[in-house]
Amino acid sequence: MNNNLKVLILGSDANAYYMARCTHEAYNIKAHLIAKAPLAFTKDSSILTIEYFDDLWDEDKCISHINDYANKYNNYNILLVSSNETYTSFIANNHKKLNKNLYYTKQDINIINTLINKELFYKTYKDSSLDFPKTYYYDVKKDTKLPDLGFPLVIKPANVVKYNHVTFKDKHKIYKVNNIDEYKEIINNIKNSDYDDKLIIQEFIDGDDSYLHDAVCYVDSKGIVKVLSFAEIGLQERTKSMVGNAACLINGYSSVASKKSINDMKKNIVKFMESLKMNGFYEFDMKYDKKDKKFKVLEINARQGRCSYYISPLGANLIRIMVDDLIYKKNLKYLELNDELLLSFVPKSVVKKYINNEEFKNEALRLWNKRVSPMQYNKDISIIRRLRVLKRIYNYNKEYKNSYWK
């Protein structure tokens, strides 16, 4: 059935790698990646092919490169997969320009923008089935008075795409601010950069990393949720560019939230996603607020997230789901993924030393020998890549030791 199937993935990061892995696991074929620059996650891999275009963040050029590939394989059905917000936006904005043999999740660019732009996100959906942290919006070009939320508080860009495309001194993906001096310094650094949009300034919801939770859902081409997971994150990444991403999580498990709170949140996710009438994978980043026993949504990625691979070994291969839905027009069965499964990017030494929640830590260690690591795939036979991945895993010890995020 897959004789005339190709998978084209945009990007070269961890997300792009595990989607190529899902392709190989499902169909034993190599996905083709087009990316802006080499990254260690996908470099020298034996399960994919890759080519680089330094103009890939130019929307018209990106669409042109995609269509060039589609024309080259015009007798194939090609699944087109985005690994980040920039490419997701390009696809959603160019349905009419993309070749007819390309299959991709149909997303409305106007709705995509309300998910990608954090100001639009919180304002658009404030009366939806979802709950959010207390939030202020700060215009770096106009505002001078800093909102008083007490400390600690969180600062992050409202316009993620624009922010990702600028560089400046001591740039962080997300800032946790502990006092007024840090507050002023961070705001000034951003004001003096090329970023000219709004900032999100938010209350910090009390609780360590185990209060963070992740949900992945797939909405089929009819607008119905067909896959839903729910996981507790015991440890998040700690580097400036990666904080907010899960480093260790357990699906089907929570040490801090009740089953009722989780089931209520699952219902809210389904209600919300089906109200959008959009197709595709979505990842919910949430934090459990023990004050009111509700999950506060921090963001929704309009694509699979960096850690979403864990749903694949639970029976929901991300690539196969999209192929079955978009190309073969199958009626997908509903899969609520409740089995316990541990995913970890980090080594056991980091789990033992840096997970604060003892209950989560013990459960992670109990599940350790059956864990999944998205970057370690035994059928990827490249020795160079394997050594690079092992070095990366080992280096996590240094990253957590020197982390700015405590």
CSV table of C-alpha atoms in Angstrom, one decimal:
chain,number,residue,atom,x,y,z
A,1,MET,CA,0.0,0.0,0.0
A,2,ASN,CA,3.0,2.3,0.6
A,3,ASN,CA,4.6,1.7,-2.8
A,4,ASN,CA,3.7,5.1,-4.0
A,5,LEU,CA,4.1,7.0,-0.7
A,6,LYS,CA,6.6,9.6,0.1
A,7,VAL,CA,7.0,11.6,3.4
A,8,LEU,CA,8.4,15.2,3.2
A,9,ILE,CA,9.3,16.8,6.5
A,10,LEU,CA,10.2,20.5,6.9
A,11,GLY,CA,13.0,21.0,9.5
A,12,SER,CA,16.1,19.3,11.0
A,13,ASP,CA,15.4,19.4,14.7
A,14,ALA,CA,14.4,16.7,17.2
A,15,ASN,CA,10.7,16.9,16.1
A,16,ALA,CA,11.8,16.3,12.5
A,17,TYR,CA,13.9,13.4,13.5
A,18,TYR,CA,11.3,11.5,15.4
A,19,MET,CA,8.8,12.1,12.6
A,20,ALA,CA,11.3,10.5,10.2
A,21,ARG,CA,11.6,7.7,12.8
A,22,CYS,CA,7.8,7.3,12.8
A,23,THR,CA,7.9,7.0,9.0
A,24,HIS,CA,10.6,4.3,9.1
A,25,GLU,CA,8.8,2.4,11.9
A,26,ALA,CA,5.4,2.5,10.0
A,27,TYR,CA,6.5,1.9,6.4
A,28,ASN,CA,10.2,1.0,6.5
A,29,ILE,CA,10.9,3.9,4.1
A,30,LYS,CA,13.1,7.0,4.4
A,31,ALA,CA,11.5,10.3,4.9
A,32,HIS,CA,13.0,13.2,3.0
A,33,LEU,CA,13.8,16.4,5.0
A,34,ILE,CA,14.3,19.9,3.7
A,35,ALA,CA,15.8,22.2,6.2
A,36,LYS,CA,17.5,25.6,6.6
A,37,ALA,CA,20.6,24.3,8.3
A,38,PRO,CA,22.2,21.1,9.7
A,39,LEU,CA,21.3,20.2,13.3
A,40,ALA,CA,22.8,17.3,15.3
A,41,PHE,CA,19.5,15.5,15.7
A,42,THR,CA,19.2,14.6,12.0
A,43,LYS,CA,22.7,14.9,10.7
A,44,ASP,CA,24.3,11.7,9.4
A,45,SER,CA,21.1,9.6,10.0
A,46,SER,CA,20.6,6.4,8.0
A,47,ILE,CA,16.8,6.5,8.2
A,48,LEU,CA,16.3,9.7,6.2
A,49,THR,CA,17.6,11.9,3.4
A,50,ILE,CA,18.0,15.6,3.8
A,51,GLU,CA,18.9,18.7,1.8
A,52,TYR,CA,19.4,22.3,3.0
A,53,PHE,CA,18.2,25.6,1.6
A,54,ASP,CA,19.3,28.8,3.4
A,55,ASP,CA,16.3,30.7,2.1
A,56,LEU,CA,13.7,28.3,3.6
A,57,TRP,CA,12.4,31.0,6.0
A,58,ASP,CA,11.3,33.0,3.0
A,59,GLU,CA,7.7,31.9,2.5
A,60,ASP,CA,7.6,32.0,-1.3
A,61,LYS,CA,11.0,30.2,-1.6
A,62,CYS,CA,9.9,27.5,0.9
A,63,ILE,CA,6.7,26.8,-1.1
A,64,SER,CA,8.8,26.6,-4.2
A,65,HIS,CA,11.2,24.1,-2.7
A,66,ILE,CA,8.3,22.0,-1.5
A,67,ASN,CA,6.7,22.0,-5.0
A,68,ASP,CA,10.0,21.2,-6.6
A,69,TYR,CA,10.1,18.0,-4.6
A,70,ALA,CA,6.5,17.2,-5.4
A,71,ASN,CA,7.2,17.7,-9.1
A,72,LYS,CA,10.2,15.4,-8.9
A,73,TYR,CA,7.9,12.6,-7.5
A,74,ASN,CA,4.7,13.5,-9.3
A,75,ASN,CA,3.5,9.9,-9.4
A,76,TYR,CA,3.7,9.6,-5.6
A,77,ASN,CA,1.3,10.6,-2.8
A,78,ILE,CA,3.4,12.9,-0.6
A,79,LEU,CA,2.6,13.5,3.1
A,80,LEU,CA,3.9,17.0,4.0
A,81,VAL,CA,4.8,17.5,7.6
A,82,SER,CA,5.8,20.6,9.5
A,83,SER,CA,8.1,20.6,12.5
A,84,ASN,CA,7.7,24.2,13.7
A,85,GLU,CA,5.4,27.2,13.7
A,86,THR,CA,7.1,29.0,10.8
A,87,TYR,CA,6.5,26.1,8.4
A,88,THR,CA,3.1,25.4,9.8
A,89,SER,CA,2.1,29.0,8.9
A,90,PHE,CA,3.6,28.7,5.4
A,91,ILE,CA,1.6,25.6,4.6
A,92,ALA,CA,-1.7,27.0,6.0
A,93,ASN,CA,-1.2,30.2,4.0
A,94,ASN,CA,-0.5,28.5,0.7
A,95,HIS,CA,-3.1,25.7,0.2
A,96,LYS,CA,-3.9,26.9,-3.3
A,97,LYS,CA,-0.2,27.1,-4.4
A,98,LEU,CA,0.9,23.6,-3.2
A,99,ASN,CA,0.9,20.7,-5.7
A,100,LYS,CA,-2.0,18.4,-5.8
A,101,ASN,CA,0.0,15.3,-4.9
A,102,LEU,CA,0.9,16.9,-1.5
A,103,TYR,CA,-1.2,15.8,1.4
A,104,TYR,CA,-1.1,17.8,4.7
A,105,THR,CA,-3.4,18.8,7.6
A,106,LYS,CA,-5.9,21.5,6.5
A,107,GLN,CA,-5.5,24.4,8.8
A,108,ASP,CA,-7.0,27.9,8.6
A,109,ILE,CA,-4.2,30.5,8.7
A,110,ASN,CA,-6.4,32.9,10.7
A,111,ILE,CA,-6.9,30.2,13.5
A,112,ILE,CA,-3.3,29.2,13.3
A,113,ASN,CA,-2.3,32.8,14.0
A,114,THR,CA,-4.5,32.8,17.1
A,115,LEU,CA,-2.6,29.8,18.4
A,116,ILE,CA,0.9,30.9,17.4
A,117,ASN,CA,0.6,34.5,18.6
A,118,LYS,CA,0.3,34.3,22.4
A,119,GLU,CA,-1.5,37.6,22.8
A,120,LEU,CA,-4.1,36.6,20.3
A,121,PHE,CA,-4.3,33.1,21.9
A,122,TYR,CA,-5.1,34.3,25.4
A,123,LYS,CA,-7.5,37.0,24.2
A,124,THR,CA,-9.3,35.0,21.6
A,125,TYR,CA,-10.0,32.0,23.8
A,126,LYS,CA,-10.5,33.6,27.3
A,127,ASP,CA,-14.1,32.5,27.3
A,128,SER,CA,-13.5,29.0,25.9
A,129,SER,CA,-13.5,25.7,27.8
A,130,LEU,CA,-9.8,26.3,28.7
A,131,ASP,CA,-8.3,28.1,31.7
A,132,PHE,CA,-5.2,30.3,31.6
A,133,PRO,CA,-2.8,31.9,34.0
A,134,LYS,CA,-3.2,35.6,34.9
A,135,THR,CA,-1.7,37.4,31.9
A,136,TYR,CA,-0.5,41.0,30.9
A,137,TYR,CA,0.6,42.2,27.5
A,138,TYR,CA,3.6,44.5,27.2
A,139,ASP,CA,4.4,46.4,24.1
A,140,VAL,CA,8.2,46.7,23.9
A,141,LYS,CA,8.0,49.8,21.7
A,142,LYS,CA,5.4,51.7,23.6
A,143,ASP,CA,5.0,50.6,27.2
A,144,THR,CA,7.3,51.8,30.0
A,145,LYS,CA,5.5,50.8,33.2
A,146,LEU,CA,6.1,47.3,34.3
A,147,PRO,CA,3.0,45.4,35.4
A,148,ASP,CA,3.2,44.3,39.1
A,149,LEU,CA,2.4,40.5,39.4
A,150,GLY,CA,4.7,39.8,42.3
A,151,PHE,CA,7.6,37.4,42.0
A,152,PRO,CA,8.4,34.9,40.6
A,153,LEU,CA,6.8,35.7,37.2
A,154,VAL,CA,7.2,34.5,33.6
A,155,ILE,CA,8.1,36.5,30.5
A,156,LYS,CA,7.8,35.1,27.0
A,157,PRO,CA,7.3,36.6,23.5
A,158,ALA,CA,3.8,37.0,22.1
A,159,ASN,CA,5.0,36.6,18.5
A,160,VAL,CA,7.0,33.4,18.6
A,161,VAL,CA,7.9,33.3,14.9
A,162,LYS,CA,9.2,36.9,14.9
A,163,TYR,CA,11.1,36.2,18.2
A,164,ASN,CA,12.7,33.1,16.8
A,165,HIS,CA,14.2,35.1,14.0
A,166,VAL,CA,16.1,37.6,16.1
A,167,THR,CA,19.2,37.2,18.2
A,168,PHE,CA,20.4,39.3,21.1
A,169,LYS,CA,22.5,39.1,24.2
A,170,ASP,CA,21.3,36.6,26.8
A,171,LYS,CA,18.2,35.6,24.8
A,172,HIS,CA,16.0,33.0,26.5
A,173,LYS,CA,13.0,31.2,25.1
A,174,ILE,CA,11.1,31.8,28.4
A,175,TYR,CA,12.3,33.9,31.4
A,176,LYS,CA,11.5,33.2,35.0
A,177,VAL,CA,12.0,36.4,36.9
A,178,ASN,CA,12.7,36.4,40.6
A,179,ASN,CA,13.2,40.1,41.5
A,180,ILE,CA,12.9,43.6,40.2
A,181,ASP,CA,16.5,43.9,39.0
A,182,GLU,CA,16.1,40.9,36.8
A,183,TYR,CA,12.8,42.2,35.6
A,184,LYS,CA,14.3,45.5,34.5
A,185,GLU,CA,17.3,43.9,32.9
A,186,ILE,CA,15.3,41.4,30.8
A,187,ILE,CA,12.9,44.0,29.6
A,188,ASN,CA,15.7,46.4,28.6
A,189,ASN,CA,17.6,43.6,26.7
A,190,ILE,CA,14.5,42.8,24.7
A,191,LYS,CA,13.7,46.5,24.1
A,192,ASN,CA,17.2,47.0,22.7
A,193,SER,CA,16.9,44.0,20.3
A,194,ASP,CA,15.2,43.8,16.9
A,195,TYR,CA,12.1,42.2,18.5
A,196,ASP,CA,9.3,44.9,18.1
A,197,ASP,CA,6.2,43.1,19.2
A,198,LYS,CA,4.4,42.3,22.5
A,199,LEU,CA,5.6,40.3,25.5
A,200,ILE,CA,3.5,38.0,27.6
A,201,ILE,CA,4.0,38.7,31.3
A,202,GLN,CA,2.4,36.0,33.4
A,203,GLU,CA,1.9,34.9,37.0
A,204,PHE,CA,4.1,31.9,37.9
A,205,ILE,CA,1.9,29.0,38.9
A,206,ASP,CA,3.4,27.5,42.0
A,207,GLY,CA,4.8,24.0,41.8
A,208,ASP,CA,7.9,22.2,40.5
A,209,ASP,CA,8.2,20.6,37.0
A,210,SER,CA,5.9,17.7,38.0
A,211,TYR,CA,3.0,20.2,37.9
A,212,LEU,CA,3.6,20.6,34.2
A,213,HIS,CA,1.5,18.3,32.0
A,214,ASP,CA,1.4,17.5,28.2
A,215,ALA,CA,-1.5,16.4,26.0
A,216,VAL,CA,-1.3,15.4,22.4
A,217,CYS,CA,-4.4,15.2,20.3
A,218,TYR,CA,-5.2,14.5,16.6
A,219,VAL,CA,-8.2,16.0,15.0
A,220,ASP,CA,-9.2,14.1,11.8
A,221,SER,CA,-10.2,15.7,8.5
A,222,LYS,CA,-13.8,15.7,9.7
A,223,GLY,CA,-12.9,17.8,12.7
A,224,ILE,CA,-13.3,15.0,15.3
A,225,VAL,CA,-10.7,14.3,17.9
A,226,LYS,CA,-9.4,10.7,17.3
A,227,VAL,CA,-6.3,10.5,19.5
A,228,LEU,CA,-5.7,11.9,23.0
A,229,SER,CA,-2.9,11.5,25.4
A,230,PHE,CA,-2.2,13.0,28.9
A,231,ALA,CA,1.2,13.0,30.6
A,232,GLU,CA,2.8,14.4,33.6
A,233,ILE,CA,6.2,16.1,33.0
A,234,GLY,CA,8.6,15.4,35.8
A,235,LEU,CA,11.5,17.4,34.4
A,236,GLN,CA,11.7,20.1,31.7
A,237,GLU,CA,14.7,21.2,29.7
A,238,ARG,CA,16.8,23.9,31.4
A,239,THR,CA,18.9,25.6,28.7
A,240,LYS,CA,18.0,29.2,27.6
A,241,SER,CA,16.7,28.0,24.2
A,242,MET,CA,14.9,24.9,25.4
A,243,VAL,CA,13.2,25.6,28.7
A,244,GLY,CA,9.5,24.7,28.5
A,245,ASN,CA,10.2,21.5,26.6
A,246,ALA,CA,9.7,18.2,28.4
A,247,ALA,CA,12.8,16.3,29.1
A,248,CYS,CA,11.1,13.4,31.1
A,249,LEU,CA,7.4,12.6,31.2
A,250,ILE,CA,5.1,9.7,32.0
A,251,ASN,CA,1.9,9.2,30.1
A,252,GLY,CA,-1.1,7.9,31.9
A,253,TYR,CA,0.2,9.1,35.3
A,254,SER,CA,-0.1,12.1,37.6
A,255,SER,CA,1.3,12.4,41.1
A,256,VAL,CA,-0.2,15.9,41.7
A,257,ALA,CA,-3.6,16.0,40.0
A,258,SER,CA,-6.8,13.9,40.7
A,259,LYS,CA,-8.3,11.7,38.2
A,260,LYS,CA,-11.4,14.0,38.2
A,261,SER,CA,-9.2,17.0,37.3
A,262,ILE,CA,-7.5,15.1,34.5
A,263,ASN,CA,-10.8,13.7,33.1
A,264,ASP,CA,-12.4,17.2,33.2
A,265,MET,CA,-9.4,18.6,31.4
A,266,LYS,CA,-9.5,15.9,28.7
A,267,LYS,CA,-13.2,16.8,28.1
A,268,ASN,CA,-12.2,20.5,27.9
A,269,ILE,CA,-9.5,19.7,25.3
A,270,VAL,CA,-11.9,17.7,23.1
A,271,LYS,CA,-14.6,20.4,23.4
A,272,PHE,CA,-12.1,23.1,22.5
A,273,MET,CA,-10.4,21.4,19.6
A,274,GLU,CA,-13.7,20.3,18.0
A,275,SER,CA,-15.0,23.8,18.3
A,276,LEU,CA,-12.1,25.0,16.1
A,277,LYS,CA,-13.0,22.6,13.3
A,278,MET,CA,-9.4,22.2,12.4
A,279,ASN,CA,-7.4,19.2,11.2
A,280,GLY,CA,-4.0,17.9,12.5
A,281,PHE,CA,-1.9,17.2,15.5
A,282,TYR,CA,-1.9,19.6,18.5
A,283,GLU,CA,0.1,19.7,21.7
A,284,PHE,CA,-1.2,21.3,24.9
A,285,ASP,CA,1.4,22.6,27.4
A,286,MET,CA,-0.3,23.0,30.8
A,287,LYS,CA,0.4,23.5,34.5
A,288,TYR,CA,-1.8,22.2,37.3
A,289,ASP,CA,-2.8,24.9,39.7
A,290,LYS,CA,-3.3,23.4,43.1
A,291,LYS,CA,-5.1,26.5,44.3
A,292,ASP,CA,-8.2,25.8,42.2
A,293,LYS,CA,-7.4,22.3,41.1
A,294,LYS,CA,-7.5,23.3,37.4
A,295,PHE,CA,-5.1,22.9,34.5
A,296,LYS,CA,-3.9,26.3,33.2
A,297,VAL,CA,-3.0,26.2,29.5
A,298,LEU,CA,0.3,27.8,28.8
A,299,GLU,CA,0.2,27.3,25.0
A,300,ILE,CA,-1.1,25.1,22.2
A,301,ASN,CA,1.3,24.0,19.4
A,302,ALA,CA,-0.5,23.7,16.1
A,303,ARG,CA,1.5,20.6,15.3
A,304,GLN,CA,3.1,17.7,17.2
A,305,GLY,CA,5.4,18.9,20.0
A,306,ARG,CA,9.1,18.1,20.6
A,307,CYS,CA,8.2,15.3,23.0
A,308,SER,CA,5.1,13.9,21.2
A,309,TYR,CA,6.8,10.8,20.0
A,310,TYR,CA,5.6,9.0,23.1
A,311,ILE,CA,2.2,8.4,21.6
A,312,SER,CA,3.7,6.2,18.8
A,313,PRO,CA,4.8,3.3,21.0
A,314,LEU,CA,1.4,3.6,22.7
A,315,GLY,CA,-0.2,2.6,19.4
A,316,ALA,CA,-0.6,6.0,17.7
A,317,ASN,CA,2.2,6.3,15.1
A,318,LEU,CA,2.0,9.9,14.1
A,319,ILE,CA,2.8,9.4,10.5
A,320,ARG,CA,0.5,6.4,10.0
A,321,ILE,CA,-2.4,8.4,11.5
A,322,MET,CA,-1.9,11.3,9.1
A,323,VAL,CA,-1.4,8.9,6.1
A,324,ASP,CA,-4.5,6.9,7.0
A,325,ASP,CA,-6.6,10.0,7.5
A,326,LEU,CA,-5.4,12.3,4.7
A,327,ILE,CA,-4.3,10.0,1.9
A,328,TYR,CA,-6.2,6.8,2.4
A,329,LYS,CA,-9.3,8.5,3.8
A,330,LYS,CA,-9.8,5.8,6.5
A,331,ASN,CA,-12.3,6.3,9.3
A,332,LEU,CA,-9.9,6.4,12.3
A,333,LYS,CA,-10.9,4.7,15.6
A,334,TYR,CA,-10.8,6.9,18.7
A,335,LEU,CA,-7.7,6.2,20.8
A,336,GLU,CA,-7.5,7.5,24.3
A,337,LEU,CA,-3.9,6.7,25.4
A,338,ASN,CA,-4.1,5.8,29.1
A,339,ASP,CA,-1.3,3.3,29.5
A,340,GLU,CA,1.8,4.3,31.5
A,341,LEU,CA,4.9,5.0,29.4
A,342,LEU,CA,8.1,6.8,30.3
A,343,LEU,CA,9.8,9.1,27.7
A,344,SER,CA,13.2,10.6,28.6
A,345,PHE,CA,15.7,12.6,26.7
A,346,VAL,CA,18.0,12.7,29.7
A,347,PRO,CA,20.1,10.0,31.4
A,348,LYS,CA,19.2,8.2,34.6
A,349,SER,CA,21.8,10.3,36.5
A,350,VAL,CA,19.8,13.5,35.7
A,351,VAL,CA,16.5,11.9,36.6
A,352,LYS,CA,17.9,10.8,40.0
A,353,LYS,CA,19.5,14.2,40.8
A,354,TYR,CA,17.2,16.8,39.4
A,355,ILE,CA,13.6,15.5,39.6
A,356,ASN,CA,12.2,17.1,42.8
A,357,ASN,CA,9.1,15.1,43.1
A,358,GLU,CA,10.1,11.8,44.8
A,359,GLU,CA,6.9,10.0,43.8
A,360,PHE,CA,7.4,10.9,40.1
A,361,LYS,CA,11.1,10.0,40.3
A,362,ASN,CA,10.5,6.6,41.8
A,363,GLU,CA,7.9,5.8,39.1
A,364,ALA,CA,10.3,6.9,36.4
A,365,LEU,CA,13.0,4.7,37.8
A,366,ARG,CA,10.6,1.8,38.0
A,367,LEU,CA,9.7,2.2,34.3
A,368,TRP,CA,13.3,3.0,33.3
A,369,ASN,CA,14.2,-0.2,31.5
A,370,LYS,CA,11.1,0.1,29.3
A,371,ARG,CA,11.5,3.9,28.5
A,372,VAL,CA,11.5,5.4,25.1
A,373,SER,CA,14.1,7.9,23.9
A,374,PRO,CA,13.0,9.7,20.7
A,375,MET,CA,16.5,10.3,19.5
A,376,GLN,CA,17.8,6.7,20.1
A,377,TYR,CA,16.5,4.4,17.4
A,378,ASN,CA,18.1,1.0,17.0
A,379,LYS,CA,17.4,0.8,13.3
A,380,ASP,CA,19.3,4.0,12.7
A,381,ILE,CA,22.7,2.4,12.1
A,382,SER,CA,24.8,5.5,11.6
A,383,ILE,CA,27.7,5.1,14.1
A,384,ILE,CA,28.6,8.8,13.8
A,385,ARG,CA,25.1,9.8,14.8
A,386,ARG,CA,24.9,7.3,17.6
A,387,LEU,CA,28.1,8.6,19.1
A,388,ARG,CA,26.8,12.2,18.8
A,389,VAL,CA,23.5,11.3,20.5
A,390,LEU,CA,25.3,9.6,23.3
A,391,LYS,CA,27.5,12.6,23.8
A,392,ARG,CA,24.4,14.8,23.8
A,393,ILE,CA,22.8,12.7,26.5
A,394,TYR,CA,25.9,12.7,28.6
A,395,ASN,CA,26.2,16.5,28.3
A,396,TYR,CA,22.8,16.9,30.0
A,397,ASN,CA,24.6,16.4,33.3
A,398,LYS,CA,26.5,19.6,32.7
A,399,GLU,CA,23.5,21.5,31.4
A,400,TYR,CA,21.4,20.8,34.5
A,401,LYS,CA,24.3,21.6,36.8
A,402,ASN,CA,24.8,25.0,35.1
A,403,SER,CA,21.1,25.8,34.5
A,404,TYR,CA,19.8,29.3,35.0
A,405,TRP,CA,16.2,27.9,35.6
A,406,LYS,CA,15.9,26.6,39.2
